[in-house]
């Protein structure tokens, strides 16, 4: 015959055995949860990295010609002054007409590259888009609005390429107000 230990001893040893079994299992479950969380975080980090790289590549393509266009702006300014002088001299001359055609081509080229001229005259002064050269009194233009544009400004894909140089109104002359 096989001797069995008393029942109370069996119950205690199997209960202790269950505790020892549960402890490594619980630790393994906790460790698995930790690694699962770490994997999810790394996956999210990788997704964010991929999105950032795509965005940076897109921006690099959109703004790659920015420095070239910036260097062309003084040439266009000089061309515009020459065109204005030619039109003032003889608006119907072949030179004036040819220069107007070249100006149109330059404008189309800038537009195709994403560069847009900033519209300034009559608008409220915006330090993000305009550079004030001076202020003048004006009865016709309200205070803080642009009277004249000295040099055109441009944006490239909604990013400032060059600020417009402008003259800003400081409202009616105070001497005129005193005489009234």
XYZ file of N, CA, C and O in Angstrom:
720
model
N 0.789 -1.174 0.000
C 0.000 0.000 0.000
C 0.840 1.250 0.000
O 1.910 1.286 0.595
N 0.243 2.263 -0.643
C 0.942 3.545 -0.744
C 0.415 4.443 0.357
O -0.774 4.576 0.561
N 1.373 5.006 0.988
C 0.980 5.926 2.046
C 0.797 7.324 1.479
O 1.637 7.816 0.754
N -0.259 7.879 1.878
C -0.520 9.262 1.462
C -0.384 10.156 2.662
O -0.772 9.802 3.754
N 0.129 11.321 2.384
C 0.209 12.262 3.499
C -1.195 12.696 3.883
O -2.127 12.602 3.088
N -1.317 13.191 5.047
C -2.650 13.654 5.457
C -3.169 14.755 4.511
O -2.406 15.491 3.924
N -4.436 14.824 4.382
C -5.101 15.722 3.439
C -4.723 17.176 3.706
O -4.525 17.936 2.774
N -4.628 17.584 4.903
C -4.302 18.970 5.222
C -2.915 19.329 4.686
O -2.685 20.441 4.223
N -1.961 18.441 4.670
C -0.626 18.698 4.142
C -0.689 18.838 2.625
O -0.039 19.685 2.041
N -1.480 18.002 1.970
C -1.634 18.085 0.520
C -2.222 19.428 0.106
O -1.770 20.041 -0.847
N -3.223 19.859 0.810
C -3.870 21.131 0.482
C -2.874 22.284 0.584
O -2.848 23.172 -0.253
N -2.052 22.240 1.641
C -1.078 23.319 1.832
C -0.011 23.303 0.737
O 0.349 24.318 0.199
N 0.472 22.161 0.398
C 1.546 22.095 -0.587
C 1.023 22.454 -1.973
O 1.708 23.086 -2.758
N -0.180 22.078 -2.329
C -0.707 22.436 -3.645
C -1.022 23.936 -3.699
O -0.840 24.568 -4.730
N -1.440 24.514 -2.599
C -1.698 25.959 -2.548
C -0.392 26.710 -2.717
O -0.319 27.701 -3.447
N 0.670 26.258 -2.048
C 1.980 26.892 -2.181
C 2.483 26.736 -3.606
O 3.077 27.648 -4.180
N 2.243 25.570 -4.180
C 2.671 25.308 -5.545
C 1.956 26.247 -6.514
O 2.552 26.766 -7.459
N 0.663 26.520 -6.311
C -0.097 27.445 -7.160
C 0.455 28.854 -7.064
O 0.538 29.578 -8.062
N 0.848 29.281 -5.866
C 1.418 30.616 -5.671
C 2.712 30.729 -6.461
O 2.958 31.711 -7.148
N 3.563 29.700 -6.376
C 4.833 29.720 -7.112
C 4.581 29.707 -8.618
O 5.316 30.327 -9.382
N 3.529 29.013 -9.034
C 3.217 28.967 -10.460
C 2.670 30.315 -10.937
O 2.971 30.762 -12.020
N 1.849 30.949 -10.151
C 1.242 32.215 -10.538
C 2.269 33.335 -10.606
O 2.211 34.170 -11.477
N 3.195 33.356 -9.716
C 4.160 34.442 -9.669
C 4.975 34.535 -10.973
O 5.036 35.607 -11.558
N 5.579 33.481 -11.482
C 6.287 33.605 -12.765
C 5.332 33.928 -13.916
O 5.688 34.663 -14.827
N 4.129 33.413 -13.868
C 3.154 33.693 -14.910
C 2.782 35.169 -14.915
O 2.740 35.810 -15.970
N 2.531 35.729 -13.743
C 2.199 37.150 -13.638
C 3.362 38.020 -14.110
O 3.166 39.012 -14.815
N 4.561 37.633 -13.756
C 5.735 38.387 -14.200
C 5.876 38.310 -15.716
O 6.193 39.302 -16.371
N 5.633 37.144 -16.267
C 5.719 36.989 -17.716
C 4.648 37.829 -18.420
O 4.915 38.444 -19.457
N 3.466 37.860 -17.844
C 2.384 38.670 -18.415
C 2.749 40.153 -18.347
O 2.567 40.890 -19.318
N 3.291 40.589 -17.221
C 3.711 41.984 -17.086
C 4.821 42.316 -18.084
O 4.808 43.367 -18.713
N 5.767 41.409 -18.216
C 6.874 41.639 -19.137
C 6.371 41.667 -20.582
O 6.797 42.504 -21.379
N 5.448 40.788 -20.914
C 4.872 40.778 -22.260
C 4.130 42.092 -22.531
O 4.245 42.665 -23.626
N 3.407 42.585 -21.538
C 2.686 43.859 -21.684
C 3.681 45.003 -21.885
O 3.457 45.898 -22.707
N 4.782 44.962 -21.136
C 5.828 45.986 -21.271
C 6.393 45.987 -22.690
O 6.528 47.034 -23.329
N 6.731 44.815 -23.220
C 7.304 44.716 -24.559
C 6.292 45.088 -25.630
O 6.639 45.697 -26.651
N 5.028 44.740 -25.393
C 3.979 45.114 -26.335
C 3.819 46.636 -26.387
O 3.710 47.224 -27.458
N 3.855 47.272 -25.212
C 3.766 48.734 -25.127
C 4.966 49.377 -25.824
O 4.819 50.335 -26.587
N 6.146 48.842 -25.578
C 7.368 49.363 -26.197
C 7.304 49.216 -27.717
O 7.670 50.146 -28.457
N 6.810 48.093 -28.192
C 6.684 47.882 -29.637
C 5.686 48.875 -30.243
O 5.928 49.428 -31.320
N 4.575 49.112 -29.550
C 3.577 50.068 -30.045
C 4.158 51.481 -30.096
O 3.944 52.219 -31.061
N 4.923 51.848 -29.079
C 5.548 53.179 -29.055
C 6.566 53.316 -30.192
O 6.625 54.344 -30.867
N 7.372 52.292 -30.394
C 8.356 52.333 -31.473
C 7.686 52.387 -32.841
O 8.174 53.066 -33.746
N 6.575 51.683 -32.988
C 5.825 51.721 -34.245
C 5.290 53.134 -34.496
O 5.381 53.648 -35.604
N 4.742 53.760 -33.458
C 4.232 55.126 -33.595
C 5.366 56.097 -33.919
O 5.207 56.991 -34.766
N 6.500 55.905 -33.275
C 7.662 56.758 -33.540
C 8.131 56.593 -34.985
O 8.459 57.577 -35.662
N 8.139 55.384 -35.482
C 8.531 55.116 -36.865
C 7.539 55.751 -37.842
O 7.940 56.359 -38.847
N 6.246 55.655 -37.552
C 5.234 56.281 -38.404
C 5.422 57.797 -38.440
O 5.343 58.417 -39.503
N 5.668 58.413 -37.270
C 5.895 59.853 -37.214
C 7.142 60.243 -37.990
O 7.165 61.260 -38.680
N 8.189 59.432 -37.901
C 9.427 59.686 -38.643
C 9.169 59.653 -40.147
O 9.607 60.529 -40.884
N 8.428 58.660 -40.594
C 8.111 58.541 -42.024
C 7.315 59.749 -42.504
O 7.577 60.297 -43.579
N 6.323 60.165 -41.716
C 5.516 61.330 -42.084
C 6.378 62.588 -42.150
O 6.214 63.408 -43.056
N 7.284 62.747 -41.186
C 8.162 63.915 -41.159
C 9.080 63.933 -42.384
O 9.279 64.968 -43.011
N 9.615 62.783 -42.754
C 10.496 62.699 -43.921
C 9.725 63.057 -45.193
O 10.233 63.796 -46.052
N 8.516 62.565 -45.328
C 7.691 62.887 -46.500
C 7.415 64.395 -46.542
O 7.515 65.030 -47.598
N 7.083 64.978 -45.386
C 6.804 66.418 -45.320
C 8.047 67.236 -45.656
O 7.986 68.204 -46.417
N 9.206 66.840 -45.109
C 10.451 67.555 -45.393
C 10.822 67.441 -46.868
O 11.300 68.410 -47.466
N 10.604 66.288 -47.463
C 10.905 66.105 -48.885
C 9.997 66.989 -49.729
O 10.446 67.637 -50.679
N 8.728 67.018 -49.369
C 7.768 67.858 -50.088
C 8.152 69.333 -49.984
O 8.121 70.067 -50.978
N 8.526 69.788 -48.778
C 8.956 71.178 -48.585
C 10.223 71.474 -49.369
O 10.364 72.553 -49.946
N 11.151 70.543 -49.385
C 12.397 70.743 -50.128
C 12.107 70.915 -51.615
O 12.713 71.768 -52.278
N 11.168 70.153 -52.130
C 10.800 70.275 -53.540
C 10.087 71.605 -53.788
O 10.386 72.315 -54.754
N 9.152 71.970 -52.899
C 8.384 73.201 -53.075
C 9.264 74.443 -53.023
O 9.031 75.408 -53.738
N 10.275 74.429 -52.148
C 11.066 75.635 -51.924
C 12.482 75.542 -52.485
O 13.327 76.373 -52.181
N 12.734 74.545 -53.331
C 14.081 74.357 -53.881
C 14.519 75.540 -54.734
O 15.692 75.901 -54.737
N 13.605 76.140 -55.465
C 13.946 77.246 -56.350
C 13.931 78.599 -55.640
O 14.121 79.624 -56.292
N 13.714 78.614 -54.355
C 13.611 79.869 -53.606
C 14.824 80.763 -53.754
O 14.693 81.967 -53.988
N 16.015 80.200 -53.640
C 17.215 81.036 -53.729
C 17.407 81.551 -55.157
O 17.816 82.700 -55.352
N 17.113 80.738 -56.155
C 17.217 81.184 -57.541
C 16.247 82.330 -57.799
O 16.613 83.360 -58.381
N 15.011 82.167 -57.363
C 14.010 83.210 -57.573
C 14.383 84.486 -56.827
O 14.199 85.595 -57.341
N 14.935 84.347 -55.625
C 15.370 85.519 -54.854
C 16.458 86.289 -55.599
O 16.478 87.521 -55.578
N 17.366 85.566 -56.227
C 18.438 86.222 -56.973
C 17.930 86.854 -58.267
O 18.532 87.803 -58.772
N 16.825 86.349 -58.807
C 16.249 86.932 -60.021
C 15.448 88.205 -59.742
O 15.242 89.012 -60.659
N 15.000 88.393 -58.520
C 14.142 89.543 -58.211
C 14.793 90.892 -58.538
O 14.124 91.750 -59.133
N 16.070 91.146 -58.198
C 16.670 92.435 -58.584
C 16.735 92.621 -60.102
O 16.575 93.734 -60.612
N 16.942 91.539 -60.837
C 16.963 91.609 -62.303
C 15.583 92.010 -62.806
O 15.454 92.863 -63.701
N 14.555 91.432 -62.236
C 13.183 91.761 -62.631
C 12.855 93.204 -62.269
O 12.192 93.911 -63.033
N 13.331 93.665 -61.107
C 13.121 95.068 -60.718
C 13.749 96.011 -61.748
O 13.113 96.988 -62.170
N 14.972 95.714 -62.147
C 15.654 96.549 -63.147
C 14.920 96.496 -64.486
O 14.753 97.518 -65.163
N 14.481 95.314 -64.863
C 13.728 95.167 -66.110
C 12.447 95.986 -66.043
O 12.082 96.660 -67.010
N 11.766 95.951 -64.912
C 10.519 96.708 -64.735
C 10.772 98.208 -64.870
O 9.983 98.921 -65.497
N 11.886 98.701 -64.290
C 12.209 100.124 -64.426
C 12.471 100.478 -65.893
O 12.041 101.525 -66.381
N 13.182 99.601 -66.613
C 13.429 99.825 -68.032
C 12.146 99.821 -68.835
O 11.956 100.648 -69.740
N 11.258 98.913 -68.517
C 9.968 98.841 -69.206
C 9.158 100.106 -68.959
O 8.566 100.670 -69.891
N 9.139 100.570 -67.725
C 8.411 101.798 -67.394
C 8.973 102.980 -68.176
O 8.216 103.792 -68.726
N 10.300 103.087 -68.254
C 10.928 104.174 -69.010
C 10.596 104.058 -70.493
O 10.307 105.070 -71.154
N 10.614 102.845 -71.043
C 10.305 102.652 -72.466
C 8.857 103.016 -72.760
O 8.560 103.638 -73.789
N 7.949 102.651 -71.879
C 6.528 102.967 -72.085
C 6.310 104.475 -71.973
O 5.526 105.054 -72.732
N 6.987 105.138 -71.024
C 6.855 106.584 -70.880
C 7.398 107.307 -72.113
O 6.883 108.355 -72.499
N 8.447 106.759 -72.721
C 9.057 107.358 -73.922
C 8.146 107.190 -75.136
O 7.850 108.151 -75.827
N 7.719 105.961 -75.413
C 6.855 105.691 -76.574
C 6.110 104.378 -76.325
O 6.649 103.291 -76.540
N 4.865 104.461 -75.840
C 4.130 103.244 -75.491
C 3.840 102.326 -76.680
O 3.595 101.140 -76.491
N 3.881 102.857 -77.897
C 3.554 102.047 -79.062
C 4.784 101.522 -79.797
O 4.644 100.870 -80.836
N 5.973 101.748 -79.255
C 7.180 101.305 -79.946
C 7.321 99.788 -79.860
O 6.775 99.131 -78.971
N 8.083 99.258 -80.811
C 8.321 97.817 -80.858
C 9.079 97.365 -79.607
O 8.795 96.298 -79.060
N 9.988 98.181 -79.135
C 10.760 97.844 -77.928
C 9.827 97.725 -76.725
O 9.919 96.781 -75.941
N 8.917 98.693 -76.573
C 7.963 98.647 -75.449
C 7.097 97.396 -75.520
O 6.891 96.713 -74.511
N 6.607 97.091 -76.716
C 5.751 95.909 -76.883
C 6.539 94.628 -76.604
O 6.046 93.717 -75.947
N 7.771 94.552 -77.075
C 8.609 93.380 -76.830
C 8.925 93.211 -75.350
O 8.890 92.093 -74.810
N 9.225 94.332 -74.691
C 9.515 94.258 -73.250
C 8.280 93.833 -72.459
O 8.387 93.101 -71.476
N 7.098 94.279 -72.890
C 5.862 93.863 -72.221
C 5.649 92.359 -72.368
O 5.199 91.695 -71.431
N 5.986 91.819 -73.542
C 5.856 90.373 -73.755
C 6.832 89.601 -72.863
O 6.471 88.574 -72.272
N 8.061 90.114 -72.747
C 9.043 89.465 -71.873
C 8.583 89.540 -70.418
O 8.692 88.558 -69.670
N 8.023 90.680 -70.014
C 7.524 90.811 -68.643
C 6.416 89.797 -68.380
O 6.383 89.164 -67.327
N 5.528 89.618 -69.333
C 4.442 88.641 -69.174
C 5.015 87.227 -69.016
O 4.557 86.452 -68.179
N 6.042 86.894 -69.813
C 6.677 85.582 -69.692
C 7.331 85.407 -68.324
O 7.260 84.328 -67.727
N 7.985 86.448 -67.839
C 8.602 86.370 -66.509
C 7.544 86.158 -65.425
O 7.734 85.349 -64.514
N 6.436 86.878 -65.530
C 5.353 86.714 -64.559
C 4.788 85.298 -64.607
O 4.507 84.700 -63.559
N 4.625 84.743 -65.808
C 4.123 83.372 -65.949
C 5.109 82.362 -65.375
O 4.709 81.385 -64.729
N 6.408 82.613 -65.611
C 7.430 81.727 -65.050
C 7.388 81.752 -63.522
O 7.383 80.701 -62.877
N 7.336 82.942 -62.940
C 7.277 83.058 -61.477
C 6.036 82.356 -60.945
O 6.092 81.638 -59.946
N 4.919 82.569 -61.613
C 3.666 81.945 -61.185
C 3.761 80.423 -61.252
O 3.297 79.722 -60.354
N 4.370 79.898 -62.322
C 4.496 78.447 -62.459
C 5.398 77.841 -61.383
O 5.273 76.671 -61.046
N 6.289 78.642 -60.818
C 7.180 78.179 -59.754
C 6.556 78.350 -58.366
O 7.157 77.992 -57.362
N 5.357 78.938 -58.309
C 4.671 79.130 -57.030
C 4.907 80.495 -56.415
O 4.479 80.753 -55.294
N 5.606 81.390 -57.134
C 5.868 82.737 -56.622
C 4.716 83.655 -57.024
O 4.267 83.644 -58.168
N 4.244 84.451 -56.057
C 3.125 85.354 -56.289
C 3.500 86.733 -55.774
O 4.033 86.864 -54.657
N 3.205 87.765 -56.577
C 3.461 89.140 -56.154
C 2.474 89.515 -55.047
O 1.303 89.131 -55.081
N 2.969 90.267 -54.071
C 2.124 90.718 -52.965
C 1.412 91.996 -53.391
O 2.057 92.961 -53.798
N 0.094 92.000 -53.289
C -0.690 93.191 -53.592
C -0.647 94.099 -52.369
O -0.977 93.663 -51.267
N -0.233 95.368 -52.554
C 0.010 96.210 -51.394
C -0.781 97.504 -51.364
O -1.305 97.885 -50.318
N -0.841 98.226 -52.459
C -1.409 99.578 -52.476
C -2.857 99.570 -51.999
O -3.682 98.791 -52.480
N -3.138 100.427 -51.004
C -4.482 100.545 -50.446
C -4.778 99.556 -49.335
O -5.755 99.691 -48.611
N -3.929 98.559 -49.174
C -4.135 97.548 -48.125
C -3.566 98.046 -46.798
O -2.723 98.932 -46.757
N -4.010 97.434 -45.708
C -3.472 97.764 -44.397
C -2.043 97.221 -44.286
O -1.750 96.136 -44.771
N -1.167 98.000 -43.664
C 0.225 97.600 -43.507
C 0.314 96.337 -42.662
O -0.283 96.238 -41.605
N 1.045 95.349 -43.182
C 1.262 94.086 -42.477
C 2.769 93.867 -42.378
O 3.425 93.624 -43.384
N 3.339 93.946 -41.166
C 4.796 93.802 -41.031
C 5.312 92.434 -41.453
O 6.507 92.272 -41.671
N 4.433 91.459 -41.600
C 4.843 90.140 -42.081
C 5.041 90.111 -43.590
O 5.713 89.218 -44.106
N 4.445 91.080 -44.287
C 4.523 91.110 -45.746
C 5.171 92.380 -46.292
O 5.615 92.394 -47.433
N 5.165 93.437 -45.490
C 5.624 94.738 -45.968
C 6.773 95.268 -45.122
O 6.847 94.995 -43.931
N 7.618 96.045 -45.779
C 8.687 96.760 -45.093
C 8.437 98.245 -45.333
O 8.465 98.707 -46.476
N 8.171 98.988 -44.258
C 7.867 100.413 -44.388
C 9.161 101.184 -44.630
O 10.101 101.095 -43.849
N 9.189 101.925 -45.726
C 10.336 102.768 -46.053
C 10.157 104.131 -45.400
O 11.105 104.720 -44.890
N 8.917 104.627 -45.428
C 8.620 105.906 -44.776
C 7.124 106.005 -44.529
O 6.353 105.139 -44.942
N 6.750 107.107 -43.856
C 5.347 107.408 -43.627
C 5.071 108.793 -44.187
O 5.924 109.682 -44.102
N 3.887 108.971 -44.753
C 3.489 110.263 -45.298
C 2.061 110.551 -44.887
O 1.261 109.639 -44.684
N 1.748 111.831 -44.805
C 0.371 112.241 -44.540
C -0.450 112.065 -45.793
O 0.047 112.260 -46.904
N -1.709 111.676 -45.614
C -2.590 111.499 -46.762
C -4.031 111.709 -46.328
O -4.476 111.169 -45.318
N -4.721 112.541 -47.130
C -6.156 112.748 -46.875
C -6.982 111.634 -47.488
O -8.105 111.381 -47.066
N -6.433 110.954 -48.494
C -7.177 109.935 -49.237
C -7.006 108.524 -48.673
O -7.895 107.699 -48.794
N -5.841 108.254 -48.079
C -5.550 106.905 -47.596
C -5.591 106.910 -46.064
O -4.938 107.733 -45.427
N -6.352 105.994 -45.447
C -6.463 105.969 -43.984
C -5.128 105.644 -43.300
O -4.239 105.032 -43.893
N -5.031 106.049 -42.070
C -3.840 105.805 -41.262
C -3.540 104.302 -41.214
O -4.428 103.486 -41.021
N -2.255 103.960 -41.430
C -1.844 102.559 -41.350
C -2.026 101.774 -42.637
O -1.734 100.590 -42.680
N -2.507 102.444 -43.688
C -2.680 101.784 -44.981
C -1.566 102.228 -45.926
O -0.949 103.266 -45.744
N -1.344 101.451 -46.958
C -0.221 101.683 -47.868
C -0.611 102.668 -48.960
O -1.629 102.491 -49.644
N 0.226 103.710 -49.102
C 0.011 104.732 -50.128
C 0.653 104.289 -51.440
O 0.022 104.320 -52.491
N 1.929 103.903 -51.372
C 2.701 103.584 -52.573
C 3.569 102.366 -52.334
O 4.081 102.176 -51.234
N 3.758 101.602 -53.382
C 4.671 100.460 -53.331
C 5.943 100.859 -54.082
O 5.905 101.188 -55.257
N 7.062 100.834 -53.379
C 8.345 101.195 -53.977
C 8.955 99.991 -54.701
O 9.475 100.112 -55.797
N 8.902 98.837 -54.067
C 9.457 97.606 -54.642
C 8.490 96.468 -54.330
O 8.048 96.314 -53.192
N 8.174 95.668 -55.348
C 7.232 94.559 -55.169
C 7.783 93.510 -54.214
O 8.972 93.224 -54.215
N 6.877 92.921 -53.475
C 7.213 91.787 -52.626
C 6.636 90.525 -53.226
O 5.714 90.576 -54.054
N 7.180 89.388 -52.839
C 6.731 88.104 -53.389
C 6.647 87.055 -52.288
O 7.424 87.080 -51.324
N 5.708 86.123 -52.482
C 5.644 84.933 -51.642
C 5.920 83.730 -52.532
O 5.634 83.763 -53.731
N 6.478 82.699 -51.938
C 6.728 81.448 -52.649
C 5.977 80.353 -51.912
O 6.320 80.018 -50.777
N 4.911 79.842 -52.532
C 4.070 78.813 -51.899
C 3.660 79.229 -50.494
O 3.831 78.494 -49.527
N 3.142 80.429 -50.383
C 2.638 81.008 -49.126
C 3.725 81.294 -48.093
O 3.424 81.515 -46.928
N 4.965 81.282 -48.497
C 6.074 81.645 -47.609
C 6.716 82.904 -48.197
O 6.932 82.990 -49.402
N 7.030 83.881 -47.341
C 7.575 85.151 -47.812
C 8.924 84.945 -48.485
O 9.838 84.347 -47.922
N 9.027 85.431 -49.723
C 10.278 85.379 -50.471
C 11.011 86.708 -50.319
O 12.207 86.753 -50.059
N 10.254 87.813 -50.463
C 10.803 89.153 -50.253
C 9.660 90.060 -49.845
O 8.591 90.053 -50.455
N 9.890 90.869 -48.820
C 8.875 91.810 -48.357
C 8.766 92.969 -49.345
O 9.752 93.367 -49.967
N 7.567 93.512 -49.483
C 7.350 94.673 -50.345
C 7.804 95.919 -49.596
O 7.505 96.087 -48.407
N 8.540 96.791 -50.285
C 8.928 98.083 -49.707
C 7.823 99.074 -50.007
O 7.466 99.269 -51.182
N 7.282 99.690 -48.959
C 6.095 100.518 -49.120
C 6.207 101.825 -48.340
O 7.029 101.954 -47.431
N 5.359 102.771 -48.737
C 5.185 104.019 -47.985
C 3.809 103.928 -47.333
O 2.808 103.649 -47.997
N 3.776 104.184 -46.030
C 2.561 103.997 -45.244
C 1.971 105.358 -44.880
O 2.695 106.303 -44.572
N 0.644 105.423 -44.903
C -0.064 106.652 -44.543
C -0.069 106.836 -43.030
O -0.242 105.887 -42.277
N 0.116 108.092 -42.621
C -0.072 108.401 -41.200
C -1.314 109.253 -40.999
O -1.451 109.974 -40.029
N -2.226 109.169 -41.966
C -3.494 109.869 -41.881
C -3.387 111.291 -42.392
O -2.353 111.701 -42.929
N -4.449 112.059 -42.211
C -4.422 113.452 -42.665
C -3.371 114.253 -41.892
O -3.083 113.974 -40.730
N -2.822 115.250 -42.580
C -1.804 116.111 -41.957
C -2.457 116.876 -40.815
O -3.551 117.425 -40.960
N -1.810 116.929 -39.665
C -2.383 117.592 -38.487
C -2.522 119.090 -38.721
O -3.390 119.738 -38.159
N -1.706 119.709 -39.583
C -1.825 121.146 -39.898
C -3.137 121.400 -40.639
O -3.775 122.436 -40.430
N -3.553 120.452 -41.501
C -4.824 120.596 -42.204
C -5.982 120.555 -41.230
O -6.966 121.272 -41.386
N -5.891 119.742 -40.198
C -6.948 119.613 -39.199
C -7.085 120.889 -38.385
O -8.178 121.293 -38.008
N -5.974 121.547 -38.094
C -6.011 122.767 -37.292
C -6.607 123.924 -38.068
O -7.243 124.802 -37.497
N -6.417 123.973 -39.389
C -6.942 125.055 -40.216
C -8.425 124.913 -40.455
O -9.084 125.869 -40.814
N -8.983 123.734 -40.329
C -10.405 123.508 -40.588
C -11.288 124.071 -39.549
O -11.327 124.362 -38.555
